Amino acid sequence: QINVLQAKKKFEILDAMLSFMHAQYTFFQQGYSLLHELDPYMKKLATELDQLVIDSAVEKREMEHKHALIQQRCLCLCLQDFSYDDSKVEFNVDAPNGVVMEGYLFKRASNAFKTWNRRWFSIQNSQLVYQKKLKDVLTVVVEDLRLCTVKPCEDIERRFCFEVVSPTKSCMLQADSEKLRQAWIQAVQASIASAYRESPDSYYIE
């Protein structure tokens, strides 16, 4: 009886293994049928993907070409601006239009990022002002130069920088050359001296 029982157990195990193998065969057969139906779609998708890769490469080359042209134009404009600024290093505190000096300077922003932006600065009416463009509204940086000091800054990551300090804030600026930096510093100092000469003492007391 024990031998019969053992033989029966082997039969059950064999039957279970055969059922498992049949289930595996059915699973993979159904998977093959499903993927075989998707084969035309996958081939079509592969063709479209190849075309997308080609289009992307063409677009990238076009963008790089445009970027190179833009950089070249910006460089030409900057060179023109620099040449203009280099020629305008003189200032006049008695200018008929009231503009002591004007030109492009880089201004460091007061936000957390400390970004530098190029603006058109001018000294006029004892104020330091700037514009994003020549015809934009004036933005006043320093309302009264008589309350300010100006000094060059060497311990900074950029060259040709100077700082205009007022009782409430400071403004870090960068010129395009050492010659321009000295001209701007002298222009601010001359404007401060001129404003003191032209205003009565009672104004400062008040």
PDB file of C-alpha atoms in Angstrom:
ATOM      1  CA  GLN A   1       0.000   0.000   0.000  1.00  0.00           C
ATOM      2  CA  ILE A   2       2.864   2.367   0.753  1.00  0.00           C
ATOM      3  CA  ASN A   3       4.370   1.677  -2.711  1.00  0.00           C
ATOM      4  CA  VAL A   4       1.010   2.332  -4.383  1.00  0.00           C
ATOM      5  CA  LEU A   5       0.699   5.571  -2.473  1.00  0.00           C
ATOM      6  CA  GLN A   6       4.197   6.667  -3.511  1.00  0.00           C
ATOM      7  CA  ALA A   7       3.469   5.867  -7.191  1.00  0.00           C
ATOM      8  CA  LYS A   8       0.253   7.876  -7.013  1.00  0.00           C
ATOM      9  CA  LYS A   9       2.092  10.889  -5.631  1.00  0.00           C
ATOM     10  CA  LYS A  10       4.585  10.790  -8.512  1.00  0.00           C
ATOM     11  CA  PHE A  11       1.697  10.789 -10.971  1.00  0.00           C
ATOM     12  CA  GLU A  12       0.144  13.853  -9.359  1.00  0.00           C
ATOM     13  CA  ILE A  13       3.425  15.710  -9.462  1.00  0.00           C
ATOM     14  CA  LEU A  14       3.936  14.853 -13.121  1.00  0.00           C
ATOM     15  CA  ASP A  15       0.397  15.961 -13.933  1.00  0.00           C
ATOM     16  CA  ALA A  16       0.936  19.262 -12.163  1.00  0.00           C
ATOM     17  CA  MET A  17       4.182  19.898 -14.051  1.00  0.00           C
ATOM     18  CA  LEU A  18       2.504  19.113 -17.359  1.00  0.00           C
ATOM     19  CA  SER A  19      -0.344  21.524 -16.571  1.00  0.00           C
ATOM     20  CA  PHE A  20       2.181  24.231 -15.683  1.00  0.00           C
ATOM     21  CA  MET A  21       4.094  23.739 -18.953  1.00  0.00           C
ATOM     22  CA  HIS A  22       0.839  23.916 -20.904  1.00  0.00           C
ATOM     23  CA  ALA A  23      -0.093  27.171 -19.156  1.00  0.00           C
ATOM     24  CA  GLN A  24       3.338  28.604 -19.995  1.00  0.00           C
ATOM     25  CA  TYR A  25       2.957  27.611 -23.631  1.00  0.00           C
ATOM     26  CA  THR A  26      -0.477  29.269 -23.813  1.00  0.00           C
ATOM     27  CA  PHE A  27       0.862  32.475 -22.180  1.00  0.00           C
ATOM     28  CA  PHE A  28       3.778  32.883 -24.581  1.00  0.00           C
ATOM     29  CA  GLN A  29       1.657  31.886 -27.571  1.00  0.00           C
ATOM     30  CA  GLN A  30      -0.849  34.631 -26.754  1.00  0.00           C
ATOM     31  CA  GLY A  31       1.994  37.116 -26.234  1.00  0.00           C
ATOM     32  CA  TYR A  32       3.500  36.257 -29.597  1.00  0.00           C
ATOM     33  CA  SER A  33       0.122  36.679 -31.306  1.00  0.00           C
ATOM     34  CA  LEU A  34      -0.417  40.083 -29.691  1.00  0.00           C
ATOM     35  CA  LEU A  35       3.046  41.385 -30.591  1.00  0.00           C
ATOM     36  CA  HIS A  36       2.740  39.973 -34.090  1.00  0.00           C
ATOM     37  CA  GLU A  37      -0.390  42.105 -34.572  1.00  0.00           C
ATOM     38  CA  LEU A  38       1.529  45.155 -33.324  1.00  0.00           C
ATOM     39  CA  ASP A  39       4.463  44.542 -35.674  1.00  0.00           C
ATOM     40  CA  PRO A  40       3.209  46.835 -38.508  1.00  0.00           C
ATOM     41  CA  TYR A  41       2.538  49.657 -36.035  1.00  0.00           C
ATOM     42  CA  MET A  42       5.993  49.308 -34.464  1.00  0.00           C
ATOM     43  CA  LYS A  43       7.644  49.428 -37.900  1.00  0.00           C
ATOM     44  CA  LYS A  44       5.659  52.560 -38.776  1.00  0.00           C
ATOM     45  CA  LEU A  45       6.598  54.148 -35.436  1.00  0.00           C
ATOM     46  CA  ALA A  46      10.278  53.331 -36.022  1.00  0.00           C
ATOM     47  CA  THR A  47      10.144  55.057 -39.417  1.00  0.00           C
ATOM     48  CA  GLU A  48       8.539  58.157 -37.885  1.00  0.00           C
ATOM     49  CA  LEU A  49      11.152  58.152 -35.125  1.00  0.00           C
ATOM     50  CA  ASP A  50      13.974  58.142 -37.676  1.00  0.00           C
ATOM     51  CA  GLN A  51      12.396  61.127 -39.402  1.00  0.00           C
ATOM     52  CA  LEU A  52      12.031  62.955 -36.077  1.00  0.00           C
ATOM     53  CA  VAL A  53      15.731  62.413 -35.360  1.00  0.00           C
ATOM     54  CA  ILE A  54      16.658  63.865 -38.766  1.00  0.00           C
ATOM     55  CA  ASP A  55      14.326  66.872 -38.307  1.00  0.00           C
ATOM     56  CA  SER A  56      15.724  67.513 -34.833  1.00  0.00           C
ATOM     57  CA  ALA A  57      19.296  67.485 -36.142  1.00  0.00           C
ATOM     58  CA  VAL A  58      18.380  69.932 -38.928  1.00  0.00           C
ATOM     59  CA  GLU A  59      16.595  72.241 -36.489  1.00  0.00           C
ATOM     60  CA  LYS A  60      19.566  72.133 -34.109  1.00  0.00           C
ATOM     61  CA  ARG A  61      21.955  73.156 -36.890  1.00  0.00           C
ATOM     62  CA  GLU A  62      19.653  76.005 -37.899  1.00  0.00           C
ATOM     63  CA  MET A  63      19.395  77.248 -34.308  1.00  0.00           C
ATOM     64  CA  GLU A  64      23.173  77.085 -33.864  1.00  0.00           C
ATOM     65  CA  HIS A  65      23.597  79.085 -37.068  1.00  0.00           C
ATOM     66  CA  LYS A  66      21.076  81.708 -35.904  1.00  0.00           C
ATOM     67  CA  HIS A  67      22.728  81.849 -32.489  1.00  0.00           C
ATOM     68  CA  ALA A  68      26.119  82.455 -34.107  1.00  0.00           C
ATOM     69  CA  LEU A  69      24.660  85.277 -36.225  1.00  0.00           C
ATOM     70  CA  ILE A  70      23.032  86.882 -33.165  1.00  0.00           C
ATOM     71  CA  GLN A  71      26.282  86.703 -31.213  1.00  0.00           C
ATOM     72  CA  GLN A  72      28.129  88.276 -34.129  1.00  0.00           C
ATOM     73  CA  ARG A  73      25.596  91.115 -34.364  1.00  0.00           C
ATOM     74  CA  CYS A  74      25.702  91.702 -30.598  1.00  0.00           C
ATOM     75  CA  LEU A  75      29.493  91.793 -30.715  1.00  0.00           C
ATOM     76  CA  CYS A  76      29.398  94.373 -33.498  1.00  0.00           C
ATOM     77  CA  LEU A  77      26.911  96.504 -31.534  1.00  0.00           C
ATOM     78  CA  CYS A  78      28.990  96.222 -28.376  1.00  0.00           C
ATOM     79  CA  LEU A  79      32.124  97.235 -30.260  1.00  0.00           C
ATOM     80  CA  GLN A  80      30.281 100.234 -31.654  1.00  0.00           C
ATOM     81  CA  ASP A  81      29.080 101.177 -28.171  1.00  0.00           C
ATOM     82  CA  PHE A  82      32.551 100.691 -26.688  1.00  0.00           C
ATOM     83  CA  SER A  83      34.132 102.848 -29.367  1.00  0.00           C
ATOM     84  CA  TYR A  84      31.543 105.527 -28.678  1.00  0.00           C
ATOM     85  CA  ASP A  85      32.158 105.354 -24.953  1.00  0.00           C
ATOM     86  CA  ASP A  86      35.941 105.441 -25.401  1.00  0.00           C
ATOM     87  CA  SER A  87      35.637 108.655 -27.375  1.00  0.00           C
ATOM     88  CA  LYS A  88      33.320 110.256 -24.792  1.00  0.00           C
ATOM     89  CA  VAL A  89      35.558 110.383 -21.748  1.00  0.00           C
ATOM     90  CA  GLU A  90      35.258 114.113 -21.120  1.00  0.00           C
ATOM     91  CA  PHE A  91      32.671 115.610 -18.799  1.00  0.00           C
ATOM     92  CA  ASN A  92      31.323 119.125 -18.483  1.00  0.00           C
ATOM     93  CA  VAL A  93      29.686 120.324 -15.279  1.00  0.00           C
ATOM     94  CA  ASP A  94      28.553 123.492 -17.075  1.00  0.00           C
ATOM     95  CA  ALA A  95      26.973 121.746 -20.076  1.00  0.00           C
ATOM     96  CA  PRO A  96      24.088 123.776 -21.571  1.00  0.00           C
ATOM     97  CA  ASN A  97      21.718 120.811 -21.521  1.00  0.00           C
ATOM     98  CA  GLY A  98      22.589 119.998 -17.902  1.00  0.00           C
ATOM     99  CA  VAL A  99      24.060 116.583 -18.760  1.00  0.00           C
ATOM    100  CA  VAL A 100      27.504 116.411 -17.158  1.00  0.00           C
ATOM    101  CA  MET A 101      28.349 113.009 -18.631  1.00  0.00           C
ATOM    102  CA  GLU A 102      26.520 110.078 -20.190  1.00  0.00           C
ATOM    103  CA  GLY A 103      27.259 106.633 -21.566  1.00  0.00           C
ATOM    104  CA  TYR A 104      26.801 102.911 -21.064  1.00  0.00           C
ATOM    105  CA  LEU A 105      27.637 101.270 -17.744  1.00  0.00           C
ATOM    106  CA  PHE A 106      26.975  97.858 -16.269  1.00  0.00           C
ATOM    107  CA  LYS A 107      24.874  98.012 -13.110  1.00  0.00           C
ATOM    108  CA  ARG A 108      24.821  95.230 -10.530  1.00  0.00           C
ATOM    109  CA  ALA A 109      21.284  94.397  -9.426  1.00  0.00           C
ATOM    110  CA  SER A 110      20.369  94.574  -5.751  1.00  0.00           C
ATOM    111  CA  ASN A 111      18.512  91.257  -5.797  1.00  0.00           C
ATOM    112  CA  ALA A 112      19.826  87.952  -4.500  1.00  0.00           C
ATOM    113  CA  PHE A 113      21.226  86.922  -7.887  1.00  0.00           C
ATOM    114  CA  LYS A 114      23.468  90.032  -8.224  1.00  0.00           C
ATOM    115  CA  THR A 115      23.060  90.070 -11.997  1.00  0.00           C
ATOM    116  CA  TRP A 116      24.726  92.739 -14.161  1.00  0.00           C
ATOM    117  CA  ASN A 117      22.692  94.737 -16.685  1.00  0.00           C
ATOM    118  CA  ARG A 118      23.925  97.259 -19.237  1.00  0.00           C
ATOM    119  CA  ARG A 119      22.149 100.617 -18.980  1.00  0.00           C
ATOM    120  CA  TRP A 120      22.548 104.130 -20.384  1.00  0.00           C
ATOM    121  CA  PHE A 121      23.657 106.303 -17.436  1.00  0.00           C
ATOM    122  CA  SER A 122      23.884 110.044 -17.171  1.00  0.00           C
ATOM    123  CA  ILE A 123      24.687 112.673 -14.565  1.00  0.00           C
ATOM    124  CA  GLN A 124      22.272 115.591 -14.706  1.00  0.00           C
ATOM    125  CA  ASN A 125      20.671 118.020 -12.257  1.00  0.00           C
ATOM    126  CA  SER A 126      22.867 116.684  -9.415  1.00  0.00           C
ATOM    127  CA  GLN A 127      21.374 113.226  -9.923  1.00  0.00           C
ATOM    128  CA  LEU A 128      22.624 109.912 -11.218  1.00  0.00           C
ATOM    129  CA  VAL A 129      20.007 108.378 -13.521  1.00  0.00           C
ATOM    130  CA  TYR A 130      19.793 105.609 -16.109  1.00  0.00           C
ATOM    131  CA  GLN A 131      17.595 104.306 -18.912  1.00  0.00           C
ATOM    132  CA  LYS A 132      17.216 100.808 -20.338  1.00  0.00           C
ATOM    133  CA  LYS A 133      17.043 102.436 -23.771  1.00  0.00           C
ATOM    134  CA  LEU A 134      17.828 105.974 -24.854  1.00  0.00           C
ATOM    135  CA  LYS A 135      14.180 107.037 -25.092  1.00  0.00           C
ATOM    136  CA  ASP A 136      12.883 105.252 -21.972  1.00  0.00           C
ATOM    137  CA  VAL A 137      11.762 106.981 -18.797  1.00  0.00           C
ATOM    138  CA  LEU A 138      14.592 108.004 -16.489  1.00  0.00           C
ATOM    139  CA  THR A 139      15.196 105.874 -13.400  1.00  0.00           C
ATOM    140  CA  VAL A 140      16.833 107.798 -10.556  1.00  0.00           C
ATOM    141  CA  VAL A 141      19.648 105.928  -8.835  1.00  0.00           C
ATOM    142  CA  VAL A 142      20.848 108.779  -6.631  1.00  0.00           C
ATOM    143  CA  GLU A 143      18.496 111.685  -5.980  1.00  0.00           C
ATOM    144  CA  ASP A 144      21.136 114.050  -4.613  1.00  0.00           C
ATOM    145  CA  LEU A 145      24.816 113.564  -5.368  1.00  0.00           C
ATOM    146  CA  ARG A 146      25.733 115.969  -2.583  1.00  0.00           C
ATOM    147  CA  LEU A 147      24.950 113.208  -0.100  1.00  0.00           C
ATOM    148  CA  CYS A 148      27.115 110.632  -1.890  1.00  0.00           C
ATOM    149  CA  THR A 149      30.661 109.477  -2.229  1.00  0.00           C
ATOM    150  CA  VAL A 150      32.279 107.595  -5.107  1.00  0.00           C
ATOM    151  CA  LYS A 151      35.209 105.200  -4.985  1.00  0.00           C
ATOM    152  CA  PRO A 152      36.878 102.616  -7.243  1.00  0.00           C
ATOM    153  CA  CYS A 153      36.405  98.929  -6.360  1.00  0.00           C
ATOM    154  CA  GLU A 154      39.260  96.511  -6.945  1.00  0.00           C
ATOM    155  CA  ASP A 155      38.241  93.582  -4.682  1.00  0.00           C
ATOM    156  CA  ILE A 156      35.487  92.364  -7.004  1.00  0.00           C
ATOM    157  CA  GLU A 157      35.198  89.707  -9.691  1.00  0.00           C
ATOM    158  CA  ARG A 158      34.910  92.314 -12.489  1.00  0.00           C
ATOM    159  CA  ARG A 159      37.351  94.929 -13.706  1.00  0.00           C
ATOM    160  CA  PHE A 160      36.841  98.704 -14.008  1.00  0.00           C
ATOM    161  CA  CYS A 161      34.185  98.818 -11.232  1.00  0.00           C
ATOM    162  CA  PHE A 162      33.325 101.746  -9.011  1.00  0.00           C
ATOM    163  CA  GLU A 163      30.720 102.337  -6.330  1.00  0.00           C
ATOM    164  CA  VAL A 164      28.451 105.285  -5.648  1.00  0.00           C
ATOM    165  CA  VAL A 165      27.455 105.254  -1.967  1.00  0.00           C
ATOM    166  CA  SER A 166      24.547 107.228  -0.509  1.00  0.00           C
ATOM    167  CA  PRO A 167      23.205 107.243   3.073  1.00  0.00           C
ATOM    168  CA  THR A 168      20.468 104.749   2.157  1.00  0.00           C
ATOM    169  CA  LYS A 169      22.048 102.491  -0.489  1.00  0.00           C
ATOM    170  CA  SER A 170      25.020 101.830  -2.704  1.00  0.00           C
ATOM    171  CA  CYS A 171      25.232 101.272  -6.438  1.00  0.00           C
ATOM    172  CA  MET A 172      27.945  99.100  -7.991  1.00  0.00           C
ATOM    173  CA  LEU A 173      28.812 100.079 -11.568  1.00  0.00           C
ATOM    174  CA  GLN A 174      31.258  98.833 -14.179  1.00  0.00           C
ATOM    175  CA  ALA A 175      32.811 100.862 -16.981  1.00  0.00           C
ATOM    176  CA  ASP A 176      34.183  99.438 -20.220  1.00  0.00           C
ATOM    177  CA  SER A 177      37.760 100.539 -19.572  1.00  0.00           C
ATOM    178  CA  GLU A 178      39.997 102.032 -16.910  1.00  0.00           C
ATOM    179  CA  LYS A 179      39.942 105.359 -18.765  1.00  0.00           C
ATOM    180  CA  LEU A 180      36.152 105.455 -18.635  1.00  0.00           C
ATOM    181  CA  ARG A 181      36.061 104.443 -14.967  1.00  0.00           C
ATOM    182  CA  GLN A 182      38.342 107.325 -14.017  1.00  0.00           C
ATOM    183  CA  ALA A 183      36.262 109.710 -16.141  1.00  0.00           C
ATOM    184  CA  TRP A 184      33.028 108.652 -14.430  1.00  0.00           C
ATOM    185  CA  ILE A 185      34.543 108.929 -10.957  1.00  0.00           C
ATOM    186  CA  GLN A 186      35.873 112.397 -11.736  1.00  0.00           C
ATOM    187  CA  ALA A 187      32.517 113.396 -13.245  1.00  0.00           C
ATOM    188  CA  VAL A 188      30.647 112.335 -10.085  1.00  0.00           C
ATOM    189  CA  GLN A 189      33.146 114.138  -7.860  1.00  0.00           C
ATOM    190  CA  ALA A 190      32.957 117.279  -9.989  1.00  0.00           C
ATOM    191  CA  SER A 191      29.151 117.185  -9.916  1.00  0.00           C
ATOM    192  CA  ILE A 192      29.191 116.886  -6.131  1.00  0.00           C
ATOM    193  CA  ALA A 193      31.522 119.881  -5.830  1.00  0.00           C
ATOM    194  CA  SER A 194      29.473 121.901  -8.320  1.00  0.00           C
ATOM    195  CA  ALA A 195      26.211 121.141  -6.481  1.00  0.00           C
ATOM    196  CA  TYR A 196      27.722 122.344  -3.194  1.00  0.00           C
ATOM    197  CA  ARG A 197      28.830 125.591  -4.801  1.00  0.00           C
ATOM    198  CA  GLU A 198      25.452 126.290  -6.373  1.00  0.00           C
ATOM    199  CA  SER A 199      23.246 125.561  -3.305  1.00  0.00           C
ATOM    200  CA  PRO A 200      22.899 127.728  -0.216  1.00  0.00           C
ATOM    201  CA  ASP A 201      23.957 126.361   3.174  1.00  0.00           C
ATOM    202  CA  SER A 202      20.413 126.669   4.575  1.00  0.00           C
ATOM    203  CA  TYR A 203      19.272 123.922   2.223  1.00  0.00           C
ATOM    204  CA  TYR A 204      21.627 121.378   3.829  1.00  0.00           C
ATOM    205  CA  ILE A 205      20.738 122.486   7.357  1.00  0.00           C
ATOM    206  CA  GLU A 206      17.071 121.882   6.612  1.00  0.00           C
TER     207      GLU A 206
END
